[in-house]
PDB file of C-alpha atoms and ligand atoms in Angstrom:
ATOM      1  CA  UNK A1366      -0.909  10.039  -2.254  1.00 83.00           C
ATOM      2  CA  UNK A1367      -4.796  10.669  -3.072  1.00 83.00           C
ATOM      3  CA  UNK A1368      -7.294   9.711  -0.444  1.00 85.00           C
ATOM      4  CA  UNK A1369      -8.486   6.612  -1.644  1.00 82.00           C
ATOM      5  CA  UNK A1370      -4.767   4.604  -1.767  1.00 92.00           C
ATOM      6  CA  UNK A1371      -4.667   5.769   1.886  1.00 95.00           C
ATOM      7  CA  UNK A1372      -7.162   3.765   4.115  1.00 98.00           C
ATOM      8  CA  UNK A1373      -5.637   1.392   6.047  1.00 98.00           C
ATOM      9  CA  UNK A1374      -7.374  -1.934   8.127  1.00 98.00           C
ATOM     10  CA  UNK A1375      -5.939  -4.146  10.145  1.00 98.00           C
ATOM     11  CA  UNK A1376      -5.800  -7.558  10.457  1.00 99.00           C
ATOM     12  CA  UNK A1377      -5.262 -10.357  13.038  1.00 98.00           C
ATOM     13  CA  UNK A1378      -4.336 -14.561  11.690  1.00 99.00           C
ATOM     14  CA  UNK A1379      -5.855 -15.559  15.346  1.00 98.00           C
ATOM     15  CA  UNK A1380      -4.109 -18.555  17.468  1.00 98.00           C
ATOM     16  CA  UNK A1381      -5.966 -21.438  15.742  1.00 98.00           C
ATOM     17  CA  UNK A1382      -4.714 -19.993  12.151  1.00 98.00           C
ATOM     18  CA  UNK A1383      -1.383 -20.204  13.154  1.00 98.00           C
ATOM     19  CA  UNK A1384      -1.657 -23.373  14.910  1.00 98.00           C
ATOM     20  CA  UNK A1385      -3.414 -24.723  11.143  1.00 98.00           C
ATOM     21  CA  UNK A1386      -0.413 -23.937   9.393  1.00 98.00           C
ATOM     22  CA  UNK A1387      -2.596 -21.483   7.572  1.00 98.00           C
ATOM     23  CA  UNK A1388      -0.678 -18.390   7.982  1.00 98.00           C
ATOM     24  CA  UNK A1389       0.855 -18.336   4.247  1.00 98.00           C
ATOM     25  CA  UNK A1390      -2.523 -18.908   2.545  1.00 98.00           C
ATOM     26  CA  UNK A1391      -4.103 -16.447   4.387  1.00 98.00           C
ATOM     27  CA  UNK A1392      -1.344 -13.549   3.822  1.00 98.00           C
ATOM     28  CA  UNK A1393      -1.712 -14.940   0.218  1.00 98.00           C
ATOM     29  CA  UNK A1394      -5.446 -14.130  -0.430  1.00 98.00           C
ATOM     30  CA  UNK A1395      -5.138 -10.618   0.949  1.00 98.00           C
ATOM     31  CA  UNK A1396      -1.745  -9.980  -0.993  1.00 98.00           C
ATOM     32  CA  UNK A1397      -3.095 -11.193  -4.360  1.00 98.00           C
ATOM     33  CA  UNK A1398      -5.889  -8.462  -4.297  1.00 98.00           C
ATOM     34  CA  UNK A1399      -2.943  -5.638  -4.606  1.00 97.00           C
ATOM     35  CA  UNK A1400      -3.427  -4.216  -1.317  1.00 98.00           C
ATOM     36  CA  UNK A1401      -0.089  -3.165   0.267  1.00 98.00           C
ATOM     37  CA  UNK A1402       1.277  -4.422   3.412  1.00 98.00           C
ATOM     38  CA  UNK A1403       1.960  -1.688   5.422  1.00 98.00           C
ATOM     39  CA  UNK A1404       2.675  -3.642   8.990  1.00 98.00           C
ATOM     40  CA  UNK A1405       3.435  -6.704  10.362  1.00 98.00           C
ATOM     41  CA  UNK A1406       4.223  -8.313  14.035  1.00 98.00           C
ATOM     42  CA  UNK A1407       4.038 -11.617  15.265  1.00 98.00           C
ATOM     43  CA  UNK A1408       3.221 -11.662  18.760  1.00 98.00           C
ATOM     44  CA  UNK A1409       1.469 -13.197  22.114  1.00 98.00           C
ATOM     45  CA  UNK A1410      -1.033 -10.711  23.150  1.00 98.00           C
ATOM     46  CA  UNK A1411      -1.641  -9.551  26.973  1.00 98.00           C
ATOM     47  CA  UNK A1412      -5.176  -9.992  27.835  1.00 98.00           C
ATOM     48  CA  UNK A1413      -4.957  -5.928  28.432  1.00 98.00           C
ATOM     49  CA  UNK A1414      -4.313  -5.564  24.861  1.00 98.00           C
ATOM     50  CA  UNK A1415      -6.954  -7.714  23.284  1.00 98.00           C
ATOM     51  CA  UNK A1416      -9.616  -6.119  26.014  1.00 97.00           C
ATOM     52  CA  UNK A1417      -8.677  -3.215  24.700  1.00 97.00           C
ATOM     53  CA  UNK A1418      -8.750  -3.899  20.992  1.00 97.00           C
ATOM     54  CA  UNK A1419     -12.226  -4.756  21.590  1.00 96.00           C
ATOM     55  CA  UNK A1420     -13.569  -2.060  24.056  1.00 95.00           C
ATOM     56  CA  UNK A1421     -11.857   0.560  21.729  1.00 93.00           C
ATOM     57  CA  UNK A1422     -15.512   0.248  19.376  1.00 88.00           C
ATOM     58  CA  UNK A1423     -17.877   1.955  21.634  1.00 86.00           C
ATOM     59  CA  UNK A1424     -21.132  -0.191  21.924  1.00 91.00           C
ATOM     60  CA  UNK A1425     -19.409  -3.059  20.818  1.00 93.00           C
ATOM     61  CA  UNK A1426     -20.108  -5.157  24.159  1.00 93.00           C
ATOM     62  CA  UNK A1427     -23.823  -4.939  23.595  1.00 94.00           C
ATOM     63  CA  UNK A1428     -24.079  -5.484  19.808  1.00 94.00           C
ATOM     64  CA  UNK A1429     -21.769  -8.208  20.033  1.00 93.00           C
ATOM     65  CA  UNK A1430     -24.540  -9.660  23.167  1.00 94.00           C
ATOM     66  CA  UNK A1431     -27.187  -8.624  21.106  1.00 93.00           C
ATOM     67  CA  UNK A1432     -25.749 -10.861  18.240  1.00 89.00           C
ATOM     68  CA  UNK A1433     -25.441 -13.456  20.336  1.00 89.00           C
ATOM     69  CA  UNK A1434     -28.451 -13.653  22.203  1.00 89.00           C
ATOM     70  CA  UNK A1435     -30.328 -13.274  19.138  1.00 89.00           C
ATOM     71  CA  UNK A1436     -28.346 -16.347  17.688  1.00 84.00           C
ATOM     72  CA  UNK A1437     -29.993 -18.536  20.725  1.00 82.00           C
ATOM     73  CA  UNK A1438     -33.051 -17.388  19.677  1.00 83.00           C
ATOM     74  CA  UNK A1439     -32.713 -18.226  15.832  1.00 81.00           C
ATOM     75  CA  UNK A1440     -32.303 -21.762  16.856  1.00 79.00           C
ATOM     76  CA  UNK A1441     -35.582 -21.452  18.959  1.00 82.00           C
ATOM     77  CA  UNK A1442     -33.313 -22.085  21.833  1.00 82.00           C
ATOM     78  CA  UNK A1443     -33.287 -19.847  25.496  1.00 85.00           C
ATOM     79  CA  UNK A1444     -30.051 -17.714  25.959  1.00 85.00           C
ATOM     80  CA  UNK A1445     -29.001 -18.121  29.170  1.00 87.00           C
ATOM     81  CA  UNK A1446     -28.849 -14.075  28.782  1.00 90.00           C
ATOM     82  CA  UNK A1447     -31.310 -10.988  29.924  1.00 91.00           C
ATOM     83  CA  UNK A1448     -29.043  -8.690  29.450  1.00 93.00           C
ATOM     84  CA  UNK A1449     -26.860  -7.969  26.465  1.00 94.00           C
ATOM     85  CA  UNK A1450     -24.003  -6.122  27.523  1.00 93.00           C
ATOM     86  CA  UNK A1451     -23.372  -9.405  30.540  1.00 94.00           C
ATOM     87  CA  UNK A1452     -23.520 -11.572  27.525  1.00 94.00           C
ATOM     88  CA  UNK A1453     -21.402  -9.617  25.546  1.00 95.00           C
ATOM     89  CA  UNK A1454     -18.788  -9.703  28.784  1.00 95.00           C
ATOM     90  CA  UNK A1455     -18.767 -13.067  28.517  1.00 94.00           C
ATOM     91  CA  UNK A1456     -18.241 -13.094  25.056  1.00 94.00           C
ATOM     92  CA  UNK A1457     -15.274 -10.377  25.124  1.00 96.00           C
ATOM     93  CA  UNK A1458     -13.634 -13.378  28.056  1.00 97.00           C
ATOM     94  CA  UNK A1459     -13.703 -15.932  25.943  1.00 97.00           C
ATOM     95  CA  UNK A1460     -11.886 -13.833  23.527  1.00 98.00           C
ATOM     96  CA  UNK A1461      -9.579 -12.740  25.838  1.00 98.00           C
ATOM     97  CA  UNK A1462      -9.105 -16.739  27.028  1.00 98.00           C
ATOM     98  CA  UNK A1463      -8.871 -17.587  22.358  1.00 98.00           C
ATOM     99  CA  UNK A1464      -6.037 -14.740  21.772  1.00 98.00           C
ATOM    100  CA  UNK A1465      -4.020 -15.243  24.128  1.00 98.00           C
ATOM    101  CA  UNK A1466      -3.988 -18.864  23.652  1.00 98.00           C
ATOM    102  CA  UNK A1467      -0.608 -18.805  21.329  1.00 98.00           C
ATOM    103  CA  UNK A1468       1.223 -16.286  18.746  1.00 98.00           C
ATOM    104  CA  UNK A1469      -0.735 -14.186  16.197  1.00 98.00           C
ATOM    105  CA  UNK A1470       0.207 -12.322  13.456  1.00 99.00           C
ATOM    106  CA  UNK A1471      -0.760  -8.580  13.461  1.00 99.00           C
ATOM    107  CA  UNK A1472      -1.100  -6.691  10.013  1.00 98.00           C
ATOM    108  CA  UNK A1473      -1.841  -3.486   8.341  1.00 99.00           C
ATOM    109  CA  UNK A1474      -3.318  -3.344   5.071  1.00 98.00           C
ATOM    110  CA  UNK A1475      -3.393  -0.758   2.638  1.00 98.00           C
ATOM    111  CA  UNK A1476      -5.072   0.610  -0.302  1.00 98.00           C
ATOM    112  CA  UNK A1477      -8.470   1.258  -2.094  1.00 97.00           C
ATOM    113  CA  UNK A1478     -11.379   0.436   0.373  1.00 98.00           C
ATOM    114  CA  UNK A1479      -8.937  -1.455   2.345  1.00 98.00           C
ATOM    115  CA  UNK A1480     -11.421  -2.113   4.703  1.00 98.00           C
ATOM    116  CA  UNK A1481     -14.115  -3.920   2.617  1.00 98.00           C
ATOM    117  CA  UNK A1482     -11.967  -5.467   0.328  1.00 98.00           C
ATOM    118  CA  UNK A1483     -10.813  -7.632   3.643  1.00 98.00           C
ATOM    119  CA  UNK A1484     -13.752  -8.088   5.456  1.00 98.00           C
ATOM    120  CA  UNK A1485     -15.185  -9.893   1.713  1.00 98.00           C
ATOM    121  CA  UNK A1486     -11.947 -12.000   1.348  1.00 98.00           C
ATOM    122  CA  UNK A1487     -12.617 -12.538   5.321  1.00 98.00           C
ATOM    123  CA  UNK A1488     -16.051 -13.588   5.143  1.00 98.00           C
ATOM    124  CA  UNK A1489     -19.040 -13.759   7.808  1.00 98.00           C
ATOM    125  CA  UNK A1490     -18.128 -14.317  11.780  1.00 96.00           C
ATOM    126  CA  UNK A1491     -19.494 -17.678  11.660  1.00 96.00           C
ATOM    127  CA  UNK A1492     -17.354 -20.356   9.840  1.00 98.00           C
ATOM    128  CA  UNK A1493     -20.514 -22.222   9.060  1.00 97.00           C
ATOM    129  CA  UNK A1494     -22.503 -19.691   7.567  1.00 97.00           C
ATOM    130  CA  UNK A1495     -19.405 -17.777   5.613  1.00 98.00           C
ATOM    131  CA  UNK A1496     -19.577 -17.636   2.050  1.00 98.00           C
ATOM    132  CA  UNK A1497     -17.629 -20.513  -0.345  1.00 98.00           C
ATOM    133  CA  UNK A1498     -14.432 -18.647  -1.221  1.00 98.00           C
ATOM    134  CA  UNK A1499     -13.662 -16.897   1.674  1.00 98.00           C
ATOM    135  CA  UNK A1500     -11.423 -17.867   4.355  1.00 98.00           C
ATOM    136  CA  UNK A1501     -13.660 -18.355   7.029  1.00 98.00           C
ATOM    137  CA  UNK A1502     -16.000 -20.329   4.890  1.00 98.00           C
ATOM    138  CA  UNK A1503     -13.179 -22.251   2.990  1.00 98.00           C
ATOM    139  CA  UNK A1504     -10.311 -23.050   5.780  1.00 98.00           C
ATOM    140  CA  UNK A1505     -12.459 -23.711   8.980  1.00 98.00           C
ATOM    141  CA  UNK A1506     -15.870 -25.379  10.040  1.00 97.00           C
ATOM    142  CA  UNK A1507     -16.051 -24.099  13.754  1.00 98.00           C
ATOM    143  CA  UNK A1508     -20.034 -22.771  14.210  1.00 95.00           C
ATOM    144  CA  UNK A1509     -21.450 -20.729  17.274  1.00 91.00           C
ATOM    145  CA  UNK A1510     -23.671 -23.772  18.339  1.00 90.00           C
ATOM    146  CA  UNK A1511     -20.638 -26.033  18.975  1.00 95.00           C
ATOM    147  CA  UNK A1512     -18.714 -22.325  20.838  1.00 94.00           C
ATOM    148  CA  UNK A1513     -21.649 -22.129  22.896  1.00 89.00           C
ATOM    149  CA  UNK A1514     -22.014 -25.879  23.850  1.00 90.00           C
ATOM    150  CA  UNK A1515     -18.224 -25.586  25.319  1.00 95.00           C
ATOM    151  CA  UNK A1516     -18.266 -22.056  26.071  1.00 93.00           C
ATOM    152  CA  UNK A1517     -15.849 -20.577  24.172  1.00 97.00           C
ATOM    153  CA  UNK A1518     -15.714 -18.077  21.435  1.00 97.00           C
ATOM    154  CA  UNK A1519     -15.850 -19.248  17.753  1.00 97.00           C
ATOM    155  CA  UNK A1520     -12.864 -19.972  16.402  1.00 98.00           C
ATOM    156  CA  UNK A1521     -12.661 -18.126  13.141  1.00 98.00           C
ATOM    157  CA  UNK A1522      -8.739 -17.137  12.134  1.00 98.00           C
ATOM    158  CA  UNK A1523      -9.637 -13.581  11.577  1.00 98.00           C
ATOM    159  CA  UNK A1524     -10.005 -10.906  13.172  1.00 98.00           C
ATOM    160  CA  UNK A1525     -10.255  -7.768  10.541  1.00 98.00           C
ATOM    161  CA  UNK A1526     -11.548  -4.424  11.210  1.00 98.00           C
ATOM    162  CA  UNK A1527     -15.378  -3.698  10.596  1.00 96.00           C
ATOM    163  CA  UNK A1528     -14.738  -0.010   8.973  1.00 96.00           C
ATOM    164  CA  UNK A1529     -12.430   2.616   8.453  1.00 97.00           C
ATOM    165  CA  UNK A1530     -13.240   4.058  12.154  1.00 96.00           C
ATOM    166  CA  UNK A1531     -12.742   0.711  13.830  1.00 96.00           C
ATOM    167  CA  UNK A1532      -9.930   0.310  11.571  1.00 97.00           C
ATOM    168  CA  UNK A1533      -7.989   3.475  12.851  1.00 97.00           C
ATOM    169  CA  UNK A1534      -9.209   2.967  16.779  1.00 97.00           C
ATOM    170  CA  UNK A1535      -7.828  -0.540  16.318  1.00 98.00           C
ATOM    171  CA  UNK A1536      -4.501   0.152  14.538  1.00 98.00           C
ATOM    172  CA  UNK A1537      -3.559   2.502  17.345  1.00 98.00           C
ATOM    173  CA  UNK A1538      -3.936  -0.304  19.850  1.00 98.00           C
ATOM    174  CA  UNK A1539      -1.308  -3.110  18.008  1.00 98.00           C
ATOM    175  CA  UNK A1540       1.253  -0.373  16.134  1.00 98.00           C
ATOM    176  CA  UNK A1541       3.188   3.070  16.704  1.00 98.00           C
ATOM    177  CA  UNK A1542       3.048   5.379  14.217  1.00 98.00           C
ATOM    178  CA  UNK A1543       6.696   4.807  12.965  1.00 98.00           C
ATOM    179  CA  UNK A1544       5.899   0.867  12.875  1.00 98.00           C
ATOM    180  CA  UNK A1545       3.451   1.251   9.843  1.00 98.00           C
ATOM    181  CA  UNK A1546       5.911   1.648   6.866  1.00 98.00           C
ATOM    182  CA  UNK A1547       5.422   4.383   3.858  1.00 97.00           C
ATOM    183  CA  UNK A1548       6.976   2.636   0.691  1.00 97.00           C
ATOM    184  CA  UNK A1549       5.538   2.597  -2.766  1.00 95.00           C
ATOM    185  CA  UNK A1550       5.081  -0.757  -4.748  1.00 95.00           C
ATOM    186  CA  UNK A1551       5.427  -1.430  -8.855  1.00 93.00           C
ATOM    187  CA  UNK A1552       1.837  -2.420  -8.852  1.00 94.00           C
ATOM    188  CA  UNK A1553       0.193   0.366  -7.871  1.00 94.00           C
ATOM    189  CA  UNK A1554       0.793   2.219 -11.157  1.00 91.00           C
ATOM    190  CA  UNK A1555      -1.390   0.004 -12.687  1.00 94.00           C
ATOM    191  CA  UNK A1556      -4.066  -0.294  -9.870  1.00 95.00           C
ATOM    192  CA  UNK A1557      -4.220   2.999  -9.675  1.00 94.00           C
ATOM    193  CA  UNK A1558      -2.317   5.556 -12.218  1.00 92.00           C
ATOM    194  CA  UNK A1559      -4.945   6.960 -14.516  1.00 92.00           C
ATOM    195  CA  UNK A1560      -3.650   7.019 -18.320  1.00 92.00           C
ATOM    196  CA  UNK A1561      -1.579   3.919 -17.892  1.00 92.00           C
ATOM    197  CA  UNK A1562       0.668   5.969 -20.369  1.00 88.00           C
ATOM    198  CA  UNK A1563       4.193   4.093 -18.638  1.00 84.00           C
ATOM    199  CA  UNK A1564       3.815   0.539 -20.388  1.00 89.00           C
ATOM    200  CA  UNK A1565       4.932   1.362 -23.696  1.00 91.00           C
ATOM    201  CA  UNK A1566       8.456   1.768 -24.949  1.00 90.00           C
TER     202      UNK A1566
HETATM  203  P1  GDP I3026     -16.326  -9.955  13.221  1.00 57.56           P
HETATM  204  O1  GDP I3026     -16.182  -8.464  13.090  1.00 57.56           O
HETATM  205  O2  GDP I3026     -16.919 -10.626  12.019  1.00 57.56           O
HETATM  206  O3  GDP I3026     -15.076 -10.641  13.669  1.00 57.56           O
HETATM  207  O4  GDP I3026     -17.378 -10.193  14.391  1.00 57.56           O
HETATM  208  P2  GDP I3026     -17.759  -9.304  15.668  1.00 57.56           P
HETATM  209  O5  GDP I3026     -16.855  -8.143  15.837  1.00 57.56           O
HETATM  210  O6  GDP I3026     -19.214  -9.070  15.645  1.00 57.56           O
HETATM  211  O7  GDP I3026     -17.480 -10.358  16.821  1.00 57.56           O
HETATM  212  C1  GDP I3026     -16.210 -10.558  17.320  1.00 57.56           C
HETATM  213  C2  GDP I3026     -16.149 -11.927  17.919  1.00 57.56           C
HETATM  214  O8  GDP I3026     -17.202 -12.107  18.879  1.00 57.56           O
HETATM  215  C3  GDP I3026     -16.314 -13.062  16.928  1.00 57.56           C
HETATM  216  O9  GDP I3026     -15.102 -13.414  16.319  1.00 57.56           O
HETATM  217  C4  GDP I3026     -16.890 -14.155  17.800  1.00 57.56           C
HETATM  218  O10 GDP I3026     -15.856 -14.851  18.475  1.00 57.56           O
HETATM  219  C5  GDP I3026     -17.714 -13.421  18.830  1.00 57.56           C
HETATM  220  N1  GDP I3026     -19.125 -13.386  18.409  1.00 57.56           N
HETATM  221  C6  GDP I3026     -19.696 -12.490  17.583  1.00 57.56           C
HETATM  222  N2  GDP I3026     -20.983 -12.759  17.398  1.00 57.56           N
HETATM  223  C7  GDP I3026     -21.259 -13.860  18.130  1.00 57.56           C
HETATM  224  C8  GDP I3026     -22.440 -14.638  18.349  1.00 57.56           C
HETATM  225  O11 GDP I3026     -23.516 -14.380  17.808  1.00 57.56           O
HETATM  226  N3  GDP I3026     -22.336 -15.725  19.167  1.00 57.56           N
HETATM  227  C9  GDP I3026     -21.168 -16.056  19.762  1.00 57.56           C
HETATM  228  N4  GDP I3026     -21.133 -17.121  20.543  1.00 57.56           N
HETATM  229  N5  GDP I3026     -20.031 -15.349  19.587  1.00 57.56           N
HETATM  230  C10 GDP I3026     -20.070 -14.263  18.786  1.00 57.56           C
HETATM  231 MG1   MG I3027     -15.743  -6.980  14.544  1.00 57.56          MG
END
């Protein structure tokens, strides 16, 4: 299979998309694009697992404090924050506290820049500021100024990975190697087969 068909991202509906009755629609956005589903689980996490989905992107716990401090600071508000990498602890608890919360669905995705053909459909982190048309911006209207009033993280449906290294660091963590599934699908020949010379009869 040539390179490009091959990268892979992954995917997680969070609690509050399953608890929205959302997990069809969702599933249905990324399937329409003719990316192949390569995994699937649906599962409660252990708070091991999720801290380890996150830790698994080195530097993650201070760009994700970063982020967020400098969101306190767009609103010409204080962060309670000196230090990023605290605030970015506190940040990874509250995740923690959001996925385990109730059942998720776990996914693999397949195919041409898997990885940025997902994050688009996915949209920005914040459902406030996420473009019309994605799911973020179209299913949800959670913000980081309401998370941060009640201290808890932004409830967003999504998790999907932010490139193809996260993506691979990430899959690890949710699937063995024998749980992601190597099948072909009908559509590919015309996503991807380069004379299209099989229509005709
Ligand atoms: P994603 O890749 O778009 O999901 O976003 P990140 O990996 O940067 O962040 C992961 C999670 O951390 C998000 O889903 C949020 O729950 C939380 N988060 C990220 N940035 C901020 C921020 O600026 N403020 C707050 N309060 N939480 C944030
Ligand atoms: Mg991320």
């Amino acid at each position: 299979m040539p390179i490009e068909q091959r990268e892979r991202t992954l995917v997680l509906i969070k609690p509050d998309g399953i608890q929205r009755s959302l997990i069809g629609e969702i599933i249905r956005r990324y399937e329409q694009t003719g990316l192949k589903l390569v995994g699937l689980k649906f599962l409660i996490p252990s708070e091991k697992t999720v801290k380890e989905h996150y830790l698994s992107n080195e530097g993650w716990l201070k760009s994700v404090g970063e982020k967020s401090m400098a969101a306190y600071e767009k609103k010409c508000l204080k962060s309670p924050y000196q230090d990023p990498v605290k605030c970015g602890e506190d940040v990874l608890g509250r995740l923690i506290k959001y996925l385990t919360s109730g059942p998720m669905v776990v996914m693999v995705w397949q195919g041409n820049e898997a990885v940025g053909v997902i994050r688009k459909i996915s949209g920005g982190t914040e459902p406030l500021t996420s473009d019309v048309g994605t799911i973020r911006g179209d299913l949800t209207i959670d913000s980081y100024a309401l998370g941060d009033t009640d201290e808890r993280a932004v409830r967003n449906l999504i998790h999907a990975s932010g490139s193809v290294g996260e993506a691979e660091k990430e899959i690890k963590i949710w699937f063995q190697d024998e749980e992601i599934l190597k099948y072909r699908l009908v559509q590919e020949s015309i996503l991807y087969d380069v004379n299209l010379d099989g229509i005709l009869e």
